Amino acid sequence: MKKQITDTVLMIRPIRFRTNEETIVNNYFQKGINITNEEINYRAQEEFDTLVKKLKAVGVNVIQVDDIYDQDTPDSIFPNNWISFHNTADVAIYPMFAENRRRERREDILDIVEDAGFHIENIFDYTSAEKEGLFLEGTGAMVLDRIHRKAYCALSPRANEELFIEFCEDFEYTPVIFKAFQKTEGKLKPIYHTNVMMALGNTFAIICPDVIEDKNERKNVLNHLKEDKKEIITISNEQVDYFVGNMLQVKGKDSTYLVMSKTAYNALTPQQITTIEKHTKILYSDLSTIEICGGGSARCMLAEIFLPKIDIP
């Protein structure tokens, strides 16, 4: 059965989190912070643990895996960039822009997910594209409408068009392709991940149309959302900078929740909050260290699991 949201997520607890020197070149959300890497990691762990606790408290199933110290993977806290899980029992493994992020890919995590009662049939491995300098960073690069089988992708150094179309063919999605930009140091530069400027819920879409410079591309994206009867909640360029686009709807025990950071929640207008709460409850948590140093927020930390459950006699 096709579902847009799930009650189970994979989360990786950081052990050497810091500002990744290899990703800051085109992740313009990353900022420096004047404390030691040890303190940065300690704060990130506290923020991670608090979010996990809040998710579990409302009935979200969290498969938590600890990062490996010797791997030295500062961005392992963002697993949705290297793996995605699908209701067809398929898993996709993605090519990553930063070399040190490629070490995040771990076969043992597939075993852990299976041990949690999920069935994996096929693995689609796109990582050979790294040899050609081509990348597609999972559900960071793509925002998936799993019900209407549409995949939205803002092209960037982290989201190659050819690879994106290959994914869409393999997983039977209609590609919706566009370019999105943010102003950095007075210049327009590609937004590194689609999921910082749009999020899709069951019945709504949060999107910043203004970052799509081309009017035809903007109109096409909005038309697709309207066609699928999503209520469009428009956010501003400034709100994108506060990670308002980086949200994920999940299913709890008695309700659904739109998971976001405290930074994002505080940047929402009262009207936007009212509109969101017509569709779902809001769950937010302080992720400020992770956002400042990692350049990602709540959605990036959650790799949704849609795999079928194993029938136990």
PDB file of C-alpha atoms in Angstrom:
ATOM      1  CA  MET A   1       0.000   0.000   0.000  1.00  0.00           C
ATOM      2  CA  LYS A   2       1.314   3.440  -0.949  1.00  0.00           C
ATOM      3  CA  LYS A   3       1.829   5.819   1.965  1.00  0.00           C
ATOM      4  CA  GLN A   4       3.254   9.325   2.113  1.00  0.00           C
ATOM      5  CA  ILE A   5       4.258   9.164   5.769  1.00  0.00           C
ATOM      6  CA  THR A   6       5.606   6.446   8.035  1.00  0.00           C
ATOM      7  CA  ASP A   7       5.783   5.684  11.735  1.00  0.00           C
ATOM      8  CA  THR A   8       9.378   4.394  11.565  1.00  0.00           C
ATOM      9  CA  VAL A   9      12.604   6.323  10.984  1.00  0.00           C
ATOM     10  CA  LEU A  10      16.304   5.531  11.002  1.00  0.00           C
ATOM     11  CA  MET A  11      18.502   7.957  12.941  1.00  0.00           C
ATOM     12  CA  ILE A  12      22.296   7.902  13.355  1.00  0.00           C
ATOM     13  CA  ARG A  13      23.663   9.199  16.678  1.00  0.00           C
ATOM     14  CA  PRO A  14      26.761  11.327  15.998  1.00  0.00           C
ATOM     15  CA  ILE A  15      30.131  10.625  17.529  1.00  0.00           C
ATOM     16  CA  ARG A  16      32.463  13.036  15.655  1.00  0.00           C
ATOM     17  CA  PHE A  17      30.015  15.697  14.507  1.00  0.00           C
ATOM     18  CA  ARG A  18      31.562  19.012  13.433  1.00  0.00           C
ATOM     19  CA  THR A  19      31.507  21.488  10.574  1.00  0.00           C
ATOM     20  CA  ASN A  20      32.421  19.320   7.598  1.00  0.00           C
ATOM     21  CA  GLU A  21      35.216  21.014   5.684  1.00  0.00           C
ATOM     22  CA  GLU A  22      34.336  19.051   2.522  1.00  0.00           C
ATOM     23  CA  THR A  23      30.678  20.101   2.326  1.00  0.00           C
ATOM     24  CA  ILE A  24      30.922  23.767   3.275  1.00  0.00           C
ATOM     25  CA  VAL A  25      32.046  24.586  -0.289  1.00  0.00           C
ATOM     26  CA  ASN A  26      28.445  24.402  -1.564  1.00  0.00           C
ATOM     27  CA  ASN A  27      26.292  24.105   1.553  1.00  0.00           C
ATOM     28  CA  TYR A  28      25.739  27.790   2.249  1.00  0.00           C
ATOM     29  CA  PHE A  29      23.703  27.012   5.378  1.00  0.00           C
ATOM     30  CA  GLN A  30      26.846  25.898   7.213  1.00  0.00           C
ATOM     31  CA  LYS A  31      28.478  28.432   9.504  1.00  0.00           C
ATOM     32  CA  GLY A  32      31.509  28.319  11.723  1.00  0.00           C
ATOM     33  CA  ILE A  33      31.229  28.280  15.521  1.00  0.00           C
ATOM     34  CA  ASN A  34      33.994  29.275  17.899  1.00  0.00           C
ATOM     35  CA  ILE A  35      34.101  26.236  20.204  1.00  0.00           C
ATOM     36  CA  THR A  36      36.059  22.984  20.095  1.00  0.00           C
ATOM     37  CA  ASN A  37      34.966  20.062  17.940  1.00  0.00           C
ATOM     38  CA  GLU A  38      34.492  18.041  21.130  1.00  0.00           C
ATOM     39  CA  GLU A  39      32.029  20.615  22.473  1.00  0.00           C
ATOM     40  CA  ILE A  40      30.258  20.794  19.098  1.00  0.00           C
ATOM     41  CA  ASN A  41      29.794  17.008  19.124  1.00  0.00           C
ATOM     42  CA  TYR A  42      28.613  17.005  22.754  1.00  0.00           C
ATOM     43  CA  ARG A  43      25.967  19.623  21.997  1.00  0.00           C
ATOM     44  CA  ALA A  44      24.885  17.776  18.839  1.00  0.00           C
ATOM     45  CA  GLN A  45      24.482  14.553  20.828  1.00  0.00           C
ATOM     46  CA  GLU A  46      22.296  16.365  23.377  1.00  0.00           C
ATOM     47  CA  GLU A  47      20.137  17.811  20.594  1.00  0.00           C
ATOM     48  CA  PHE A  48      19.911  14.420  18.887  1.00  0.00           C
ATOM     49  CA  ASP A  49      18.932  12.604  22.105  1.00  0.00           C
ATOM     50  CA  THR A  50      16.247  15.181  22.899  1.00  0.00           C
ATOM     51  CA  LEU A  51      14.670  14.856  19.448  1.00  0.00           C
ATOM     52  CA  VAL A  52      14.701  11.039  19.684  1.00  0.00           C
ATOM     53  CA  LYS A  53      13.038  11.242  23.098  1.00  0.00           C
ATOM     54  CA  LYS A  54      10.306  13.560  21.761  1.00  0.00           C
ATOM     55  CA  LEU A  55       9.650  11.318  18.752  1.00  0.00           C
ATOM     56  CA  LYS A  56       9.375   8.190  20.881  1.00  0.00           C
ATOM     57  CA  ALA A  57       7.098   9.994  23.343  1.00  0.00           C
ATOM     58  CA  VAL A  58       4.447  10.469  20.636  1.00  0.00           C
ATOM     59  CA  GLY A  59       4.759   6.925  19.344  1.00  0.00           C
ATOM     60  CA  VAL A  60       7.228   7.240  16.458  1.00  0.00           C
ATOM     61  CA  ASN A  61       9.409   4.135  16.116  1.00  0.00           C
ATOM     62  CA  VAL A  62      13.075   5.201  16.003  1.00  0.00           C
ATOM     63  CA  ILE A  63      15.735   2.745  14.869  1.00  0.00           C
ATOM     64  CA  GLN A  64      18.792   4.368  16.410  1.00  0.00           C
ATOM     65  CA  VAL A  65      22.285   3.410  15.305  1.00  0.00           C
ATOM     66  CA  ASP A  66      25.507   4.802  16.746  1.00  0.00           C
ATOM     67  CA  ASP A  67      28.092   6.256  14.395  1.00  0.00           C
ATOM     68  CA  ILE A  68      31.556   4.638  14.365  1.00  0.00           C
ATOM     69  CA  TYR A  69      34.349   6.816  15.785  1.00  0.00           C
ATOM     70  CA  ASP A  70      37.097   5.490  13.516  1.00  0.00           C
ATOM     71  CA  GLN A  71      35.062   6.265  10.380  1.00  0.00           C
ATOM     72  CA  ASP A  72      35.427  10.012  11.095  1.00  0.00           C
ATOM     73  CA  THR A  73      32.126  10.906   9.437  1.00  0.00           C
ATOM     74  CA  PRO A  74      31.081  14.362  10.666  1.00  0.00           C
ATOM     75  CA  ASP A  75      27.743  14.353   8.783  1.00  0.00           C
ATOM     76  CA  SER A  76      26.573  10.832   9.639  1.00  0.00           C
ATOM     77  CA  ILE A  77      23.680  12.428  11.528  1.00  0.00           C
ATOM     78  CA  PHE A  78      22.047  13.023   8.089  1.00  0.00           C
ATOM     79  CA  PRO A  79      21.425   9.448   6.812  1.00  0.00           C
ATOM     80  CA  ASN A  80      18.656  10.371   4.360  1.00  0.00           C
ATOM     81  CA  ASN A  81      21.332  11.545   1.933  1.00  0.00           C
ATOM     82  CA  TRP A  82      22.855   8.108   1.360  1.00  0.00           C
ATOM     83  CA  ILE A  83      19.927   5.714   1.769  1.00  0.00           C
ATOM     84  CA  SER A  84      16.181   5.500   1.187  1.00  0.00           C
ATOM     85  CA  PHE A  85      13.716   2.699   1.971  1.00  0.00           C
ATOM     86  CA  HIS A  86      10.654   1.969  -0.164  1.00  0.00           C
ATOM     87  CA  ASN A  87       7.382   0.061   0.222  1.00  0.00           C
ATOM     88  CA  THR A  88       8.377  -2.218  -2.678  1.00  0.00           C
ATOM     89  CA  ALA A  89      10.995  -3.769  -0.334  1.00  0.00           C
ATOM     90  CA  ASP A  90      13.642  -1.888  -2.301  1.00  0.00           C
ATOM     91  CA  VAL A  91      16.505   0.186  -0.933  1.00  0.00           C
ATOM     92  CA  ALA A  92      18.435   2.873  -2.811  1.00  0.00           C
ATOM     93  CA  ILE A  93      22.058   3.741  -2.026  1.00  0.00           C
ATOM     94  CA  TYR A  94      23.216   7.112  -3.324  1.00  0.00           C
ATOM     95  CA  PRO A  95      26.425   8.753  -4.607  1.00  0.00           C
ATOM     96  CA  MET A  96      27.706  11.511  -2.331  1.00  0.00           C
ATOM     97  CA  PHE A  97      29.482  14.751  -3.221  1.00  0.00           C
ATOM     98  CA  ALA A  98      31.911  14.815  -0.280  1.00  0.00           C
ATOM     99  CA  GLU A  99      34.412  11.962  -0.112  1.00  0.00           C
ATOM    100  CA  ASN A 100      34.254  11.729   3.666  1.00  0.00           C
ATOM    101  CA  ARG A 101      30.462  11.347   3.493  1.00  0.00           C
ATOM    102  CA  ARG A 102      30.826   8.199   1.396  1.00  0.00           C
ATOM    103  CA  ARG A 103      32.130   6.448   4.506  1.00  0.00           C
ATOM    104  CA  GLU A 104      28.668   6.871   6.053  1.00  0.00           C
ATOM    105  CA  ARG A 105      27.344   4.027   3.876  1.00  0.00           C
ATOM    106  CA  ARG A 106      27.282   0.903   6.057  1.00  0.00           C
ATOM    107  CA  GLU A 107      26.033  -2.564   5.167  1.00  0.00           C
ATOM    108  CA  ASP A 108      25.459  -3.369   8.828  1.00  0.00           C
ATOM    109  CA  ILE A 109      22.704  -0.752   8.935  1.00  0.00           C
ATOM    110  CA  LEU A 110      20.723  -2.839   6.436  1.00  0.00           C
ATOM    111  CA  ASP A 111      21.109  -5.815   8.795  1.00  0.00           C
ATOM    112  CA  ILE A 112      19.941  -3.691  11.734  1.00  0.00           C
ATOM    113  CA  VAL A 113      16.845  -2.593   9.810  1.00  0.00           C
ATOM    114  CA  GLU A 114      16.070  -6.193   8.843  1.00  0.00           C
ATOM    115  CA  ASP A 115      16.589  -7.302  12.453  1.00  0.00           C
ATOM    116  CA  ALA A 116      13.971  -4.698  13.419  1.00  0.00           C
ATOM    117  CA  GLY A 117      11.432  -6.694  11.392  1.00  0.00           C
ATOM    118  CA  PHE A 118      11.594  -5.194   7.900  1.00  0.00           C
ATOM    119  CA  HIS A 119      11.993  -6.995   4.585  1.00  0.00           C
ATOM    120  CA  ILE A 120      14.574  -5.923   1.993  1.00  0.00           C
ATOM    121  CA  GLU A 121      14.311  -7.506  -1.452  1.00  0.00           C
ATOM    122  CA  ASN A 122      16.476  -5.432  -3.814  1.00  0.00           C
ATOM    123  CA  ILE A 123      19.206  -2.822  -3.495  1.00  0.00           C
ATOM    124  CA  PHE A 124      19.604  -0.171  -6.184  1.00  0.00           C
ATOM    125  CA  ASP A 125      23.180   1.067  -5.896  1.00  0.00           C
ATOM    126  CA  TYR A 126      23.930   4.311  -7.753  1.00  0.00           C
ATOM    127  CA  THR A 127      27.317   4.923  -6.117  1.00  0.00           C
ATOM    128  CA  SER A 128      29.407   4.047  -9.197  1.00  0.00           C
ATOM    129  CA  ALA A 129      28.413   7.472 -10.544  1.00  0.00           C
ATOM    130  CA  GLU A 130      30.904   8.988  -8.096  1.00  0.00           C
ATOM    131  CA  LYS A 131      33.707   7.892 -10.451  1.00  0.00           C
ATOM    132  CA  GLU A 132      32.221  10.227 -13.064  1.00  0.00           C
ATOM    133  CA  GLY A 133      31.732  13.067 -10.607  1.00  0.00           C
ATOM    134  CA  LEU A 134      27.930  12.666 -10.620  1.00  0.00           C
ATOM    135  CA  PHE A 135      25.888  12.799  -7.419  1.00  0.00           C
ATOM    136  CA  LEU A 136      22.322  12.385  -6.182  1.00  0.00           C
ATOM    137  CA  GLU A 137      22.063  12.779  -2.436  1.00  0.00           C
ATOM    138  CA  GLY A 138      18.930  10.815  -1.647  1.00  0.00           C
ATOM    139  CA  THR A 139      15.865  12.455  -0.174  1.00  0.00           C
ATOM    140  CA  GLY A 140      17.917  15.572   0.373  1.00  0.00           C
ATOM    141  CA  ALA A 141      18.308  16.012  -3.380  1.00  0.00           C
ATOM    142  CA  MET A 142      14.766  14.740  -4.050  1.00  0.00           C
ATOM    143  CA  VAL A 143      11.435  15.358  -2.367  1.00  0.00           C
ATOM    144  CA  LEU A 144       9.164  12.398  -3.029  1.00  0.00           C
ATOM    145  CA  ASP A 145       5.404  12.325  -3.366  1.00  0.00           C
ATOM    146  CA  ARG A 146       5.047   8.623  -2.706  1.00  0.00           C
ATOM    147  CA  ILE A 147       1.266   8.577  -3.302  1.00  0.00           C
ATOM    148  CA  HIS A 148       1.162  10.366  -6.667  1.00  0.00           C
ATOM    149  CA  ARG A 149       4.568   8.975  -7.695  1.00  0.00           C
ATOM    150  CA  LYS A 150       6.180  12.324  -8.365  1.00  0.00           C
ATOM    151  CA  ALA A 151       9.741  13.279  -7.478  1.00  0.00           C
ATOM    152  CA  TYR A 152      10.744  16.934  -7.156  1.00  0.00           C
ATOM    153  CA  CYS A 153      14.381  17.848  -7.717  1.00  0.00           C
ATOM    154  CA  ALA A 154      16.241  21.158  -7.699  1.00  0.00           C
ATOM    155  CA  LEU A 155      19.353  20.525  -9.785  1.00  0.00           C
ATOM    156  CA  SER A 156      22.659  21.319  -8.082  1.00  0.00           C
ATOM    157  CA  PRO A 157      26.181  19.896  -7.696  1.00  0.00           C
ATOM    158  CA  ARG A 158      24.514  17.381  -5.340  1.00  0.00           C
ATOM    159  CA  ALA A 159      21.630  16.515  -7.692  1.00  0.00           C
ATOM    160  CA  ASN A 160      22.515  15.379 -11.203  1.00  0.00           C
ATOM    161  CA  GLU A 161      19.683  15.397 -13.743  1.00  0.00           C
ATOM    162  CA  GLU A 162      20.716  12.191 -15.506  1.00  0.00           C
ATOM    163  CA  LEU A 163      20.957  10.252 -12.251  1.00  0.00           C
ATOM    164  CA  PHE A 164      17.681  11.704 -11.023  1.00  0.00           C
ATOM    165  CA  ILE A 165      15.881  10.500 -14.148  1.00  0.00           C
ATOM    166  CA  GLU A 166      17.483   7.069 -13.752  1.00  0.00           C
ATOM    167  CA  PHE A 167      16.148   6.884 -10.193  1.00  0.00           C
ATOM    168  CA  CYS A 168      12.680   7.931 -11.390  1.00  0.00           C
ATOM    169  CA  GLU A 169      12.693   5.206 -14.045  1.00  0.00           C
ATOM    170  CA  ASP A 170      13.829   2.560 -11.564  1.00  0.00           C
ATOM    171  CA  PHE A 171      11.289   3.507  -8.897  1.00  0.00           C
ATOM    172  CA  GLU A 172       8.488   4.637 -11.250  1.00  0.00           C
ATOM    173  CA  TYR A 173       8.276   8.300 -10.348  1.00  0.00           C
ATOM    174  CA  THR A 174       7.424  11.197 -12.636  1.00  0.00           C
ATOM    175  CA  PRO A 175      10.354  13.650 -12.490  1.00  0.00           C
ATOM    176  CA  VAL A 176       9.621  17.302 -11.722  1.00  0.00           C
ATOM    177  CA  ILE A 177      12.868  19.152 -12.437  1.00  0.00           C
ATOM    178  CA  PHE A 178      13.756  22.768 -11.715  1.00  0.00           C
ATOM    179  CA  LYS A 179      16.556  25.035 -10.517  1.00  0.00           C
ATOM    180  CA  ALA A 180      16.463  26.831  -7.172  1.00  0.00           C
ATOM    181  CA  PHE A 181      18.809  29.537  -5.909  1.00  0.00           C
ATOM    182  CA  GLN A 182      19.714  31.357  -2.717  1.00  0.00           C
ATOM    183  CA  LYS A 183      21.553  34.629  -2.368  1.00  0.00           C
ATOM    184  CA  THR A 184      24.964  34.144  -0.786  1.00  0.00           C
ATOM    185  CA  GLU A 185      27.513  36.947  -0.518  1.00  0.00           C
ATOM    186  CA  GLY A 186      25.437  38.976  -2.970  1.00  0.00           C
ATOM    187  CA  LYS A 187      25.392  36.216  -5.602  1.00  0.00           C
ATOM    188  CA  LEU A 188      22.729  33.688  -6.608  1.00  0.00           C
ATOM    189  CA  LYS A 189      23.979  30.143  -6.049  1.00  0.00           C
ATOM    190  CA  PRO A 190      22.168  26.803  -6.393  1.00  0.00           C
ATOM    191  CA  ILE A 191      20.423  25.536  -3.284  1.00  0.00           C
ATOM    192  CA  TYR A 192      22.328  22.381  -2.420  1.00  0.00           C
ATOM    193  CA  HIS A 193      19.340  20.220  -1.449  1.00  0.00           C
ATOM    194  CA  THR A 194      15.709  20.357  -2.548  1.00  0.00           C
ATOM    195  CA  ASN A 195      14.515  19.502   0.952  1.00  0.00           C
ATOM    196  CA  VAL A 196      15.583  22.849   2.379  1.00  0.00           C
ATOM    197  CA  MET A 197      13.069  24.716   0.201  1.00  0.00           C
ATOM    198  CA  MET A 198      10.111  22.317   0.126  1.00  0.00           C
ATOM    199  CA  ALA A 199       8.435  19.612   2.175  1.00  0.00           C
ATOM    200  CA  LEU A 200       5.471  17.399   1.327  1.00  0.00           C
ATOM    201  CA  GLY A 201       2.897  16.114   3.765  1.00  0.00           C
ATOM    202  CA  ASN A 202      -0.180  13.963   3.285  1.00  0.00           C
ATOM    203  CA  THR A 203      -2.441  16.870   2.337  1.00  0.00           C
ATOM    204  CA  PHE A 204      -0.157  19.903   2.186  1.00  0.00           C
ATOM    205  CA  ALA A 205       3.056  21.238   0.693  1.00  0.00           C
ATOM    206  CA  ILE A 206       5.438  23.745   2.244  1.00  0.00           C
ATOM    207  CA  ILE A 207       7.424  25.512  -0.459  1.00  0.00           C
ATOM    208  CA  CYS A 208       9.336  28.665  -1.269  1.00  0.00           C
ATOM    209  CA  PRO A 209       8.362  29.431  -4.889  1.00  0.00           C
ATOM    210  CA  ASP A 210      10.583  32.538  -4.978  1.00  0.00           C
ATOM    211  CA  VAL A 211      13.785  30.469  -5.046  1.00  0.00           C
ATOM    212  CA  ILE A 212      12.678  29.015  -8.412  1.00  0.00           C
ATOM    213  CA  GLU A 213      13.851  31.802 -10.701  1.00  0.00           C
ATOM    214  CA  ASP A 214      12.384  30.500 -13.955  1.00  0.00           C
ATOM    215  CA  LYS A 215       8.685  31.392 -14.102  1.00  0.00           C
ATOM    216  CA  ASN A 216       7.750  28.370 -16.203  1.00  0.00           C
ATOM    217  CA  GLU A 217       9.530  25.986 -13.849  1.00  0.00           C
ATOM    218  CA  ARG A 218       7.884  27.652 -10.851  1.00  0.00           C
ATOM    219  CA  LYS A 219       4.460  27.402 -12.451  1.00  0.00           C
ATOM    220  CA  ASN A 220       5.032  23.751 -13.338  1.00  0.00           C
ATOM    221  CA  VAL A 221       5.978  22.824  -9.757  1.00  0.00           C
ATOM    222  CA  LEU A 222       2.971  24.641  -8.288  1.00  0.00           C
ATOM    223  CA  ASN A 223       0.635  23.123 -10.885  1.00  0.00           C
ATOM    224  CA  HIS A 224       1.762  19.622  -9.925  1.00  0.00           C
ATOM    225  CA  LEU A 225       1.062  20.345  -6.248  1.00  0.00           C
ATOM    226  CA  LYS A 226      -2.354  21.821  -7.038  1.00  0.00           C
ATOM    227  CA  GLU A 227      -3.188  18.926  -9.339  1.00  0.00           C
ATOM    228  CA  ASP A 228      -2.568  16.557  -6.427  1.00  0.00           C
ATOM    229  CA  LYS A 229      -4.787  18.683  -4.173  1.00  0.00           C
ATOM    230  CA  LYS A 230      -2.039  19.707  -1.768  1.00  0.00           C
ATOM    231  CA  GLU A 231      -2.752  22.859   0.226  1.00  0.00           C
ATOM    232  CA  ILE A 232       0.236  25.064  -0.591  1.00  0.00           C
ATOM    233  CA  ILE A 233       1.829  26.847   2.366  1.00  0.00           C
ATOM    234  CA  THR A 234       4.178  29.454   0.923  1.00  0.00           C
ATOM    235  CA  ILE A 235       7.347  30.399   2.794  1.00  0.00           C
ATOM    236  CA  SER A 236       9.783  33.236   2.139  1.00  0.00           C
ATOM    237  CA  ASN A 237      13.460  33.246   1.160  1.00  0.00           C
ATOM    238  CA  GLU A 238      14.312  34.395   4.673  1.00  0.00           C
ATOM    239  CA  GLN A 239      12.343  31.522   6.190  1.00  0.00           C
ATOM    240  CA  VAL A 240      14.296  29.068   4.028  1.00  0.00           C
ATOM    241  CA  ASP A 241      17.439  30.390   5.748  1.00  0.00           C
ATOM    242  CA  TYR A 242      15.833  29.371   9.061  1.00  0.00           C
ATOM    243  CA  PHE A 243      15.182  25.806   7.826  1.00  0.00           C
ATOM    244  CA  VAL A 244      11.422  26.281   7.521  1.00  0.00           C
ATOM    245  CA  GLY A 245      11.500  24.123   4.379  1.00  0.00           C
ATOM    246  CA  ASN A 246      13.364  21.308   6.141  1.00  0.00           C
ATOM    247  CA  MET A 247      10.487  19.477   7.794  1.00  0.00           C
ATOM    248  CA  LEU A 248       9.064  15.951   7.696  1.00  0.00           C
ATOM    249  CA  GLN A 249       5.616  14.631   8.545  1.00  0.00           C
ATOM    250  CA  VAL A 250       5.611  11.357  10.463  1.00  0.00           C
ATOM    251  CA  LYS A 251       2.966   9.141  12.052  1.00  0.00           C
ATOM    252  CA  GLY A 252       2.749   8.821  15.817  1.00  0.00           C
ATOM    253  CA  LYS A 253       0.556   6.609  17.954  1.00  0.00           C
ATOM    254  CA  ASP A 254      -2.576   8.772  17.887  1.00  0.00           C
ATOM    255  CA  SER A 255      -1.785  11.528  15.388  1.00  0.00           C
ATOM    256  CA  THR A 256       0.588  12.731  12.718  1.00  0.00           C
ATOM    257  CA  TYR A 257       3.330  15.254  13.417  1.00  0.00           C
ATOM    258  CA  LEU A 258       5.308  17.704  11.319  1.00  0.00           C
ATOM    259  CA  VAL A 259       8.826  17.452  12.729  1.00  0.00           C
ATOM    260  CA  MET A 260      10.911  20.621  12.630  1.00  0.00           C
ATOM    261  CA  SER A 261      13.569  22.501  14.552  1.00  0.00           C
ATOM    262  CA  LYS A 262      12.909  25.184  17.146  1.00  0.00           C
ATOM    263  CA  THR A 263      14.611  27.627  14.759  1.00  0.00           C
ATOM    264  CA  ALA A 264      12.095  26.754  12.034  1.00  0.00           C
ATOM    265  CA  TYR A 265       9.118  26.893  14.395  1.00  0.00           C
ATOM    266  CA  ASN A 266      10.099  30.331  15.670  1.00  0.00           C
ATOM    267  CA  ALA A 267      10.377  31.586  12.075  1.00  0.00           C
ATOM    268  CA  LEU A 268       6.817  30.549  11.184  1.00  0.00           C
ATOM    269  CA  THR A 269       4.076  33.163  11.211  1.00  0.00           C
ATOM    270  CA  PRO A 270       0.977  32.581  13.395  1.00  0.00           C
ATOM    271  CA  GLN A 271      -1.073  32.150  10.217  1.00  0.00           C
ATOM    272  CA  GLN A 272       1.316  29.506   8.876  1.00  0.00           C
ATOM    273  CA  ILE A 273       1.164  27.621  12.181  1.00  0.00           C
ATOM    274  CA  THR A 274      -2.642  27.713  12.098  1.00  0.00           C
ATOM    275  CA  THR A 275      -2.668  26.387   8.531  1.00  0.00           C
ATOM    276  CA  ILE A 276      -0.224  23.580   9.324  1.00  0.00           C
ATOM    277  CA  GLU A 277      -2.213  22.575  12.391  1.00  0.00           C
ATOM    278  CA  LYS A 278      -5.306  22.089  10.223  1.00  0.00           C
ATOM    279  CA  HIS A 279      -3.443  19.149   8.704  1.00  0.00           C
ATOM    280  CA  THR A 280      -1.159  17.813  11.432  1.00  0.00           C
ATOM    281  CA  LYS A 281       0.295  18.470  14.854  1.00  0.00           C
ATOM    282  CA  ILE A 282       3.700  20.147  15.170  1.00  0.00           C
ATOM    283  CA  LEU A 283       6.686  18.646  16.965  1.00  0.00           C
ATOM    284  CA  TYR A 284       9.781  20.827  17.298  1.00  0.00           C
ATOM    285  CA  SER A 285      13.111  20.560  19.076  1.00  0.00           C
ATOM    286  CA  ASP A 286      16.239  22.684  19.487  1.00  0.00           C
ATOM    287  CA  LEU A 287      18.749  21.652  16.792  1.00  0.00           C
ATOM    288  CA  SER A 288      20.752  24.884  16.666  1.00  0.00           C
ATOM    289  CA  THR A 289      24.236  23.348  16.882  1.00  0.00           C
ATOM    290  CA  ILE A 290      23.399  20.747  14.238  1.00  0.00           C
ATOM    291  CA  GLU A 291      21.971  23.465  11.980  1.00  0.00           C
ATOM    292  CA  ILE A 292      24.825  25.950  12.397  1.00  0.00           C
ATOM    293  CA  CYS A 293      27.645  23.441  11.981  1.00  0.00           C
ATOM    294  CA  GLY A 294      26.016  20.821   9.768  1.00  0.00           C
ATOM    295  CA  GLY A 295      23.888  23.016   7.522  1.00  0.00           C
ATOM    296  CA  GLY A 296      20.964  20.600   7.881  1.00  0.00           C
ATOM    297  CA  SER A 297      17.980  20.318  10.162  1.00  0.00           C
ATOM    298  CA  ALA A 298      15.216  17.993  11.336  1.00  0.00           C
ATOM    299  CA  ARG A 299      14.244  16.462   8.004  1.00  0.00           C
ATOM    300  CA  CYS A 300      17.856  15.615   7.163  1.00  0.00           C
ATOM    301  CA  MET A 301      18.166  13.606  10.376  1.00  0.00           C
ATOM    302  CA  LEU A 302      15.273  11.276   9.537  1.00  0.00           C
ATOM    303  CA  ALA A 303      15.530   8.460   7.000  1.00  0.00           C
ATOM    304  CA  GLU A 304      11.963   7.160   6.650  1.00  0.00           C
ATOM    305  CA  ILE A 305      11.408   3.412   6.505  1.00  0.00           C
ATOM    306  CA  PHE A 306       8.567   2.285   4.249  1.00  0.00           C
ATOM    307  CA  LEU A 307       9.726  -1.305   3.848  1.00  0.00           C
ATOM    308  CA  PRO A 308       7.161  -4.084   4.328  1.00  0.00           C
ATOM    309  CA  LYS A 309       7.175  -5.805   7.693  1.00  0.00           C
ATOM    310  CA  ILE A 310       8.272  -9.424   7.891  1.00  0.00           C
ATOM    311  CA  ASP A 311       5.351 -11.750   8.672  1.00  0.00           C
ATOM    312  CA  ILE A 312       6.183 -13.666  11.799  1.00  0.00           C
ATOM    313  CA  PRO A 313       4.133 -16.874  12.140  1.00  0.00           C
TER     314      PRO A 313
END
